[in-house]
Each structure stands twice: as C-alpha cells, then as structure tokens.
C-alpha positions as CSV (number, residue, x, y, z in Angstrom):
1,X,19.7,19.7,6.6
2,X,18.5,22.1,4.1
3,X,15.4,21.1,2.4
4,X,13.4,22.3,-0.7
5,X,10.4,23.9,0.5
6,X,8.3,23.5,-2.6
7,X,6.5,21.2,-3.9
8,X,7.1,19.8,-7.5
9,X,4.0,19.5,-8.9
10,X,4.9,17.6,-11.9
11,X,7.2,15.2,-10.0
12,X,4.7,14.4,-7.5
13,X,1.9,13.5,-10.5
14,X,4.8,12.0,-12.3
15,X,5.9,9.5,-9.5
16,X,1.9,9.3,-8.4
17,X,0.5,7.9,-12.0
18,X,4.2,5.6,-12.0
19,X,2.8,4.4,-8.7
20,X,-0.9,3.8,-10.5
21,X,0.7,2.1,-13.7
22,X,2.9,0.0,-11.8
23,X,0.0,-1.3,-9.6
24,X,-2.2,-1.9,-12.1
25,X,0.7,-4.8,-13.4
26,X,0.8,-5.6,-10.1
27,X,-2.9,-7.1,-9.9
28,X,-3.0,-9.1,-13.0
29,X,-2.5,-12.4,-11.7
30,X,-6.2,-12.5,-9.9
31,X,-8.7,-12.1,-12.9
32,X,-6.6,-14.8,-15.0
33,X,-5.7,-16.9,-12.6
34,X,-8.6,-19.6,-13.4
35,X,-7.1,-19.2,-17.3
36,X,-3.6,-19.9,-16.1
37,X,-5.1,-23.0,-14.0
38,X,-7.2,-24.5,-17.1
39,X,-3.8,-24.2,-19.5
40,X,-1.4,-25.1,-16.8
41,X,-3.3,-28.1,-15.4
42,X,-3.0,-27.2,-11.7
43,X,-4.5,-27.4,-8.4
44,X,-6.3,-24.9,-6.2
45,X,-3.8,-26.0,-3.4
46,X,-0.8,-24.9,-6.1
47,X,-2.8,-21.5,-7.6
48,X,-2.8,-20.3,-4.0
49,X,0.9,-20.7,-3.5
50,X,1.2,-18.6,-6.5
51,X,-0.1,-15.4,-4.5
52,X,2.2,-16.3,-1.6
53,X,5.0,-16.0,-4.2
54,X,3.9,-12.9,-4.9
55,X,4.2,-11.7,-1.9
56,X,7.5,-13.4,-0.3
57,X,10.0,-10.7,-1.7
58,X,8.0,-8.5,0.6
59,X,9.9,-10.3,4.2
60,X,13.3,-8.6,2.3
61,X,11.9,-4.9,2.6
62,X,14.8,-4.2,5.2
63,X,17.4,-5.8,3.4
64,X,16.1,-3.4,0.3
65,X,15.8,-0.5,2.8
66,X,19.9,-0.6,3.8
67,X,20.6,-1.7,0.0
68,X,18.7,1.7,-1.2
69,X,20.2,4.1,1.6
70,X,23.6,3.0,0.0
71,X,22.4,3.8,-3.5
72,X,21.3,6.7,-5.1
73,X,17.4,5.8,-4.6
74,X,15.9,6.8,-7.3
75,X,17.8,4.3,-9.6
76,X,15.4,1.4,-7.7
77,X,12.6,3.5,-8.1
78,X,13.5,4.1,-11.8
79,X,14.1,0.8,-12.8
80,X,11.1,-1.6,-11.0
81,X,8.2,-0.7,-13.1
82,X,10.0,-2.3,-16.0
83,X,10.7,-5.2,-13.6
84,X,7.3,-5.4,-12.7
85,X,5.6,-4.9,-16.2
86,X,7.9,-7.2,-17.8
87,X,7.1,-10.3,-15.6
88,X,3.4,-9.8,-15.2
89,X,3.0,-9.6,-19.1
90,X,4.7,-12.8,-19.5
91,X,2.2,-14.7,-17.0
92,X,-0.1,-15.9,-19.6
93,X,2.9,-17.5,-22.4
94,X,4.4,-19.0,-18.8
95,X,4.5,-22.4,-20.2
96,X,5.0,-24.7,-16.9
97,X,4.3,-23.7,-13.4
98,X,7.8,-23.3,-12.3
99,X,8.3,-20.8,-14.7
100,X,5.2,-19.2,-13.7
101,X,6.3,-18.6,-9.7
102,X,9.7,-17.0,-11.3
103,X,7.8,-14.8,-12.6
104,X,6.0,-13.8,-9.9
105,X,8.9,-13.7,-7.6
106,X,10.6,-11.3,-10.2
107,X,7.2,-9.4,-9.7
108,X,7.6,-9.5,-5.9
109,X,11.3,-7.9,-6.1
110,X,9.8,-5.3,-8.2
111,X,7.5,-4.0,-6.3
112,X,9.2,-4.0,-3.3
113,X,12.2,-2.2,-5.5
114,X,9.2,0.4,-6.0
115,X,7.6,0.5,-2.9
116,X,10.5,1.2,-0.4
117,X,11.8,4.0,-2.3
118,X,9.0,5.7,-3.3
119,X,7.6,7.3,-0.1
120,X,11.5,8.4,0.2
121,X,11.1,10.1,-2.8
122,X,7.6,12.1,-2.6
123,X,9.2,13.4,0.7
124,X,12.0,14.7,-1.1
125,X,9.6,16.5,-3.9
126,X,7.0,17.6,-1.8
127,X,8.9,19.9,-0.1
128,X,6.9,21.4,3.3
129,X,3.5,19.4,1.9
130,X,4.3,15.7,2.3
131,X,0.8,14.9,3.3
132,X,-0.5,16.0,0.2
133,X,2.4,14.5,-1.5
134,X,1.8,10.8,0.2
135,X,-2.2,11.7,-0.8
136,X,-1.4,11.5,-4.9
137,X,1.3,8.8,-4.4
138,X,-1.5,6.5,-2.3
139,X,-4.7,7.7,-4.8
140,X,-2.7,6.1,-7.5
141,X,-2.3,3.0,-5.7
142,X,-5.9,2.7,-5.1
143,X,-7.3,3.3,-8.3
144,X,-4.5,0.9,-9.8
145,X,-7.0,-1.7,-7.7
146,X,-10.1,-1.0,-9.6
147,X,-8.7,-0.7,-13.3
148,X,-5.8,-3.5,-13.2
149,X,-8.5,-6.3,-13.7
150,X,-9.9,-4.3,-16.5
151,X,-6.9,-3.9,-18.4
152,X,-5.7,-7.4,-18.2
153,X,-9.4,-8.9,-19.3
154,X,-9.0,-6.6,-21.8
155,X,-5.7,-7.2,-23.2
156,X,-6.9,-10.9,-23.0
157,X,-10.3,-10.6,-24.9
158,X,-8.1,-8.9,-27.7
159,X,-5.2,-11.0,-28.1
160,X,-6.0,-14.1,-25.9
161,X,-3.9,-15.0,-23.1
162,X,-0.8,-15.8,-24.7
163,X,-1.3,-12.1,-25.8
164,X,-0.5,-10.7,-22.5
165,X,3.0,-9.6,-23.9
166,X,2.2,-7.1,-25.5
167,X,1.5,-5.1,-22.5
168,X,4.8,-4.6,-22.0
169,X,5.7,-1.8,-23.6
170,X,3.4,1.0,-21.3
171,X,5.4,-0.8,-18.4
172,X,8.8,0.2,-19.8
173,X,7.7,3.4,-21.2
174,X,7.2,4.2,-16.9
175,X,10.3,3.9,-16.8
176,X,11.8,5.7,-19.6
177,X,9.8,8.5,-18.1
178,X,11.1,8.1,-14.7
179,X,14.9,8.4,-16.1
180,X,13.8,11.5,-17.6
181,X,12.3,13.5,-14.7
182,X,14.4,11.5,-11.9
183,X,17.7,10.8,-13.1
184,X,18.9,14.2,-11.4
185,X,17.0,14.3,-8.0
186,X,19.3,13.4,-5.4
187,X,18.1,11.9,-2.1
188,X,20.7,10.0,-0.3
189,X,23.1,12.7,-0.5
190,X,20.5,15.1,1.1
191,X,20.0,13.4,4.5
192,X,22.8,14.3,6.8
193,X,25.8,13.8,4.1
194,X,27.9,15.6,7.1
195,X,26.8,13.1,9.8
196,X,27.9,8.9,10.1
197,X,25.5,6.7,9.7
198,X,24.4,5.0,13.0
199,X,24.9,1.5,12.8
200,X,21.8,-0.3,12.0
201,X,21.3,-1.6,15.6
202,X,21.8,1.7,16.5
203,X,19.0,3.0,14.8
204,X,16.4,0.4,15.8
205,X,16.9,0.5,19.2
206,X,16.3,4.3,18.9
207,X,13.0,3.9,16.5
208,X,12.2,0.5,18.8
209,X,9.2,2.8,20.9
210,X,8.4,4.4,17.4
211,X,7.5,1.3,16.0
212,X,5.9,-0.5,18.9
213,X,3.8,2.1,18.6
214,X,3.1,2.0,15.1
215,X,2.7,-1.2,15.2
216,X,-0.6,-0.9,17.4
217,X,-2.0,1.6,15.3
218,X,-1.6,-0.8,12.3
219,X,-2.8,-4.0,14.3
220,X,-5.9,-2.4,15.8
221,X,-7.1,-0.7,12.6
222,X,-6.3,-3.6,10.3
223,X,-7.9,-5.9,12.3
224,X,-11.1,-3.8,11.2
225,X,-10.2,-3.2,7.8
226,X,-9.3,-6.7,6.7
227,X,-12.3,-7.6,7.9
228,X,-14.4,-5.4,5.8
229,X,-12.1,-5.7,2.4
230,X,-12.2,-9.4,2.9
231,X,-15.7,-10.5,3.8
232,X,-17.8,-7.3,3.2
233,X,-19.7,-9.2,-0.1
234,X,-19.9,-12.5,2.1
235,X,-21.8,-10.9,5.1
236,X,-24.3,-8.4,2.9
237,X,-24.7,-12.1,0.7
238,X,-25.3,-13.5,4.1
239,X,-27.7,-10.7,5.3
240,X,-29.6,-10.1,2.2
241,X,-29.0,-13.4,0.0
242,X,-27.8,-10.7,-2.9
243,X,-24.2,-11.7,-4.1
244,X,-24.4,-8.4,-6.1
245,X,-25.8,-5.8,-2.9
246,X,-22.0,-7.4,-1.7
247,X,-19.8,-6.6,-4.6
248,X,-21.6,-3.1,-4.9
249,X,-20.8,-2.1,-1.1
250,X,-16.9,-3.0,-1.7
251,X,-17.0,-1.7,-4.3
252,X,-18.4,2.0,-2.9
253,X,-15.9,0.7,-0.2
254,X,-13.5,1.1,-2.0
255,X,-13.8,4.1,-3.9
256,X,-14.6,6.0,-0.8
257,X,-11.0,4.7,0.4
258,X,-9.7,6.6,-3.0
259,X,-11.1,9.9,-1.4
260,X,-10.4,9.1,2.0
261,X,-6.7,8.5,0.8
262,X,-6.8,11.5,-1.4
263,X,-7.7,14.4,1.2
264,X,-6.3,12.8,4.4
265,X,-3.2,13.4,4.1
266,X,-3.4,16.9,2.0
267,X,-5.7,17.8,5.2
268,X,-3.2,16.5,7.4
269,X,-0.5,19.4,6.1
270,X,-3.3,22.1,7.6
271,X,-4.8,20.5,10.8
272,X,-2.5,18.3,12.2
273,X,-1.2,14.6,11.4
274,X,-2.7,13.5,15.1
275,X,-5.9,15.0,15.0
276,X,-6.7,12.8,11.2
277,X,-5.7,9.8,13.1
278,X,-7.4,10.2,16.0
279,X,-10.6,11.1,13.8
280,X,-9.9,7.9,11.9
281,X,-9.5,6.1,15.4
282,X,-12.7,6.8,16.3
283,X,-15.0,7.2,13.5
284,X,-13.4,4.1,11.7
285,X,-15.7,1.6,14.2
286,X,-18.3,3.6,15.2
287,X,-19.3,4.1,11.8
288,X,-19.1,0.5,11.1
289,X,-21.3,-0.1,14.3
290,X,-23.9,2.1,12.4
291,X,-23.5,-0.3,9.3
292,X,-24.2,-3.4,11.3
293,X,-27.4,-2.1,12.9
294,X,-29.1,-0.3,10.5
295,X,-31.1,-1.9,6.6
296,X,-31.0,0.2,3.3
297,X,-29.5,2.9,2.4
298,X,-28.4,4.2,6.0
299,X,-26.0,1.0,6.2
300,X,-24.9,1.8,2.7
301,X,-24.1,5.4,3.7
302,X,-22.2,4.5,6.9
303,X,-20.2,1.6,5.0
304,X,-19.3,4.2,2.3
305,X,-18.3,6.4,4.8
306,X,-16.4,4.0,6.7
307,X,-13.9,4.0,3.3
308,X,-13.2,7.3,3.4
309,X,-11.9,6.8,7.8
310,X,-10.5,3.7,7.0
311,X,-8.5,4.3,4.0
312,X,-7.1,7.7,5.6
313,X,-4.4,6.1,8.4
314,X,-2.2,5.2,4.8
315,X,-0.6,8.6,3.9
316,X,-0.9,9.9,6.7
317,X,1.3,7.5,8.4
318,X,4.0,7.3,5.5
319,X,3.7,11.3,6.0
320,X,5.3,11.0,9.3
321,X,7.0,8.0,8.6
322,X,9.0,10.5,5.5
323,X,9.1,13.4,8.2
324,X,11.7,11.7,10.6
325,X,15.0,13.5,10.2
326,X,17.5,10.4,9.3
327,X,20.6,8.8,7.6
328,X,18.4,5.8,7.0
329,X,15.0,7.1,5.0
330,X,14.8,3.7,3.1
331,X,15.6,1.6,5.9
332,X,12.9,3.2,8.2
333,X,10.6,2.9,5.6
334,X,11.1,-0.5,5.1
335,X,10.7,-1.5,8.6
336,X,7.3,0.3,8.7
337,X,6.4,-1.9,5.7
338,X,7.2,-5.0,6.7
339,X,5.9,-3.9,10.6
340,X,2.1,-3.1,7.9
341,X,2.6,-6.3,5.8
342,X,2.5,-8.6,9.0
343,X,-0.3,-7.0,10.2
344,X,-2.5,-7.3,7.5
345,X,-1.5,-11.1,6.8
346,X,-1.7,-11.2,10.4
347,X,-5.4,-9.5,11.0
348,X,-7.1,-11.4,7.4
349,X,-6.4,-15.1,9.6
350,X,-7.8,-13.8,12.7
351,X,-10.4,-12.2,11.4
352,X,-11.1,-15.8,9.1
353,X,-10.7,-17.8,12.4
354,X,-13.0,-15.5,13.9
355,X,-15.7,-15.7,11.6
356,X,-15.3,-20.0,11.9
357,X,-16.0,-19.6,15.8
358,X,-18.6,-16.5,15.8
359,X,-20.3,-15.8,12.3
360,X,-19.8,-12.9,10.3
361,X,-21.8,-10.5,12.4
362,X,-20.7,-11.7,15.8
363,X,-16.9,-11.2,13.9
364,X,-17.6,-7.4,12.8
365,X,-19.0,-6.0,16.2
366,X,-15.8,-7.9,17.4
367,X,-13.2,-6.4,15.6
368,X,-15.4,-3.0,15.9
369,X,-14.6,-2.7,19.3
370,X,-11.5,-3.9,19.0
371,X,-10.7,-1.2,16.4
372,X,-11.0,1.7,19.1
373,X,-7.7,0.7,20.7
374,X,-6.2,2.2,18.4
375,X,-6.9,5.2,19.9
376,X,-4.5,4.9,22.4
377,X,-1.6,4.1,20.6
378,X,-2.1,7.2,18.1
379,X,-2.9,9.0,21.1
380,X,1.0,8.4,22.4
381,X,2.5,7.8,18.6
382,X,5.5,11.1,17.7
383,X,4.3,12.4,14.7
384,X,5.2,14.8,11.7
385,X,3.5,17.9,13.7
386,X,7.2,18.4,15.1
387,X,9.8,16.9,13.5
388,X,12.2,14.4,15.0
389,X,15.9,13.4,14.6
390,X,17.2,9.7,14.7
C-alpha cells in the first residue's frame, strides 16, 4: 500500500476542532439534567437511565466498524456531527420522557458514527506522524469536556431551556465544513484495494493476542484512572472537609490530561510508541502513591502530574491501533472501542464497590498497585514502532 507521507495540517485541525465541537454537544445532558427533571416530573432512578441511553449505541461499535469498511468512511464521519448537534439541542423542548431517551439514543448513534471513523481518518491525513495526528484529534476531545457545560448553561441563561435549539446551527455548520474538506479523501479504497477481505472471523482470530493484550493495558490503567476521575473531589472532601480543594484537583486533573494527551502521542512519532507507555505504566501509580502520602502543594503537584501519565495511553494507543496494515481499519477500531468502553464501565463499579468495602484511601493505594500491571502487558503489546499486517 502506498501511503501519503505528509501530514495535512489543515485536515488534521479540521477533523481535530470537528472532534471538539462535536464533544462539546455530546456533554450537554449533565449540567441540565436537574432542569429536564423539574419540567419533566421524573425520578432519579429514571434520570440515570437517561445516561445509559446515551451510552447503549456504543455495544454496536463493531456492527458500525464492518458497516463503515463497506462505505466510503468519511461520509459517517461527515454526517454525525449534525446527528449529534441536532438531538442534543432538542433535549430541553423534549416534551415527555420517551421522547427525551430518543433523543439521546439518536445522540448515541452519532457519536459512535463519529468516533469509529475518525481515528481511521487522522491516520489517513497524518501521513508518517499519526501520533501527533491522534494528539490534536484526542486534545479536542478533552477540552470539549471542560467548555460543553459552559456553552449549554450559557445558551440556557440566554434563551431558557426551551431555547436549546438554537444551538443547532454550529452543529450543522461542522458538517457543512467536513463535506467541504472531506468529500474527496478516499480511505477505504486505500487499504489493500488489490487484496480480499478476510472474513471477519478471520481477522479476529488473527488480532485475538492483539487485543487480549490490549485489553490488559486498558483494564490495569483504567482501573486507576476511573478511580481518580470519579472520586478524586470525594476523597480531598474527605481528607480536608473542602468540597472546592476537590473540584479544583480535577479540575488541574484534567487539564494536565489535555497536555498529557497533546504531547504523548506527537512524542511518540520521535521516541518510540513502547517507551511512552511504559513511562505511563510506571509513573501513572507511583505518582499517585506520592499524592496519597504527601499534604499541600506536593500532593497537588503529583496529582497534576499524574494527568499528564494518565491521559497519555489515549493517542498513543489509537496511534498503533491506526498503524496496523488492514482491509478492516474501522472494524479494528471498533473492537478496540468497545474492548476501552467495557473497561471503563467495568473499572468505575469496581472501583465504587471497592470504596463500599475499604474507604476511599484504602481504594486508591489499591488500585495504585494494581495499576503497575500494566506494565507487563505493554511490555509484550506489538506496536506502531514496526508495522504489522492482518
């Protein structure tokens, strides 16, 4: 396969701030939720099936994977941020519940439409420099994090709820941008046009060791991760009796993720995907050790820098994920997100059902420890540094 060796600037920023904008819809539900409950009438016990809704589109990644390697990709990509933007700005004129998990359903397919494809396509337009091309495509996802609450709040405080719709239009106009710069990037027909497809067992049984692997690295890290992203403010509230010391140490979390995400997997191009994932492997826990036993600023400093390890297994793993040689780009990708989905849903309850037995402090020395097995299983994990063929 012949490949373009240089990287398109402009496409990668233009599928990078796509990425951001289509995120950004993506979070809305959260900050209005208790609005949607008050008009709507509806329980705590229903509100929290509205998430899972979200999210169940997600268990079809495959199915989207082997329905985009049949397509021309890009159209998915090109059309789901006006899927997306379209039913998020409805939520708030949704006028029963019903209509309400439609709309979040249609959400889900969006962004899965989005999410599968996309990695496929910064490889394609990052030429020899995926790393750095997965880098801008994962920044934007992490900012979208921080400003999607804004914008919604906003939007509501200027036009009230039922005022959401008019958001719509930067959602579509995503899209009309995507046609523009897209429309004539072909992907499909670049991987192996010459060569059969493998049947889809085929291919599974051959990436079968590939994703085992991955599959540890994802456990073992997330298990530390959800941990941190999902009871950081509740164990500094615990520690210090300051609800606020919490939200600003996620929040500092966080942002250190955005420049861990940012430069790992640019750096990755240079030095190696291994050695930034061994790095993570190992500093990921031991720098959260040094949160856990140190007061002030030091455990601020460790927990910031803890972000920057933590967030940096992302790009770097769709970076070799995007650098395997095959008929099936989308499908491969999809498996990898489904294999990362059920380990995150998977680590947040065990890391919950810890916390019930052992207390929050008990829990993160726990899941420390248990964080350096990863090592191992990036230790033994094929990646980008030489290419491979399935």
């Amino acid at each position: 396969m012949t490949e373009n060796k240089i990287f398109q600037r402009l496409n990668v920023y233009t599928i990078s701030i796509a990425h951001l904008i289509h995120d950004i819809y993506s979070s809305f539900l959260a900050p209005i939720l208790p609005l949607l409950i008050e008009k709507l009438q509806i329980s705590y016990t229903l509100s929290g099936l509205l998430t899972i809704a979200q999210r169940i589109p997600a268990l079809f990644n495959p199915a989207i994977g082997l329905f985009a390697d049949k397509l021309k990709v890009r159209y998915l990509l090109i059309v789901s941020p006006a899927i997306t933007c379209t039913a998020m700005s409805l939520l708030g004129v949704a006028p029963t519940y019903i209509f309400l998990v439609v709309l979040l359903l249609v959400m889900g397919i969006g962004a899965a439409l989005f999410h599968v494809p996309g990695p496929v396509m910064i490889r394609r337009v990052s030429g020899d420099r995926v790393g750095k091309g997965m880098s801008f495509y994962m920044l934007g996802g992490e900012i979208a994090r921080t400003l999607g609450p804004m914008v919604i709040l906003g939007a509501v405080s200027l036009w009230g709820l039922e005022g959401s719709w008019r958001l719509m239009p930067f959602g579509l106009a995503v899209s009309a941008i995507l046609w523009i710069r897209l429309r004539k990037i072909s992907i499909v027909d670049e991987f192996k046009t010459k060569e059969k497809k493998k049947g889809i067992l085929s291919t599974v049984r051959e990436m079968l060791p590939f994703f085992i692997k991955l599959a540890g690295v994802f456990f073992f890290s997330q298990v530390l991760k959800s941990t941190i992203t999902a009871f950081l403010p509740a164990y500094i509230e615990n520690q210090s009796g300051s609800l606020w010391e919490g939200g600003i140490a996620l929040s500092l979390f966080q942002a250190a993720g955005a420049v861990g995400t940012f430069f790992s997997g640019t750096l990755s191009d240079k030095i190696g995907r291994k050695k930034i994932l061994i790095a993570a492997a190992i500093l990921s826990p031991a720098l959260v050790l040094g949160f856990l036993f140190t007061e002030g600023i030091i455990s601020t400093i460790f927990i910031t820098l803890t972000g920057i390890t933590i967030f940096a297994y992302t790009p770097v793993i769709l970076a070799i994920v995007n650098s395997i040689d095959s008929a099936r780009p989308a499908f491969i990708n999809s498996i990898v997100m489904t294999i990362s989905f059920f380990s995150g849903a998977l680590t947040v309850l065990i890391a919950g059902a810890l916390i019930d037995i052992f207390g929050l402090h008990t829990t993160y020395i726990i899941t420390s420890v248990t964080a350096f097995l990863t090592l191992p299983f990036v230790i033994v994990l094929d990646t980008g540094d030489k290419k491979q063929t399935i």
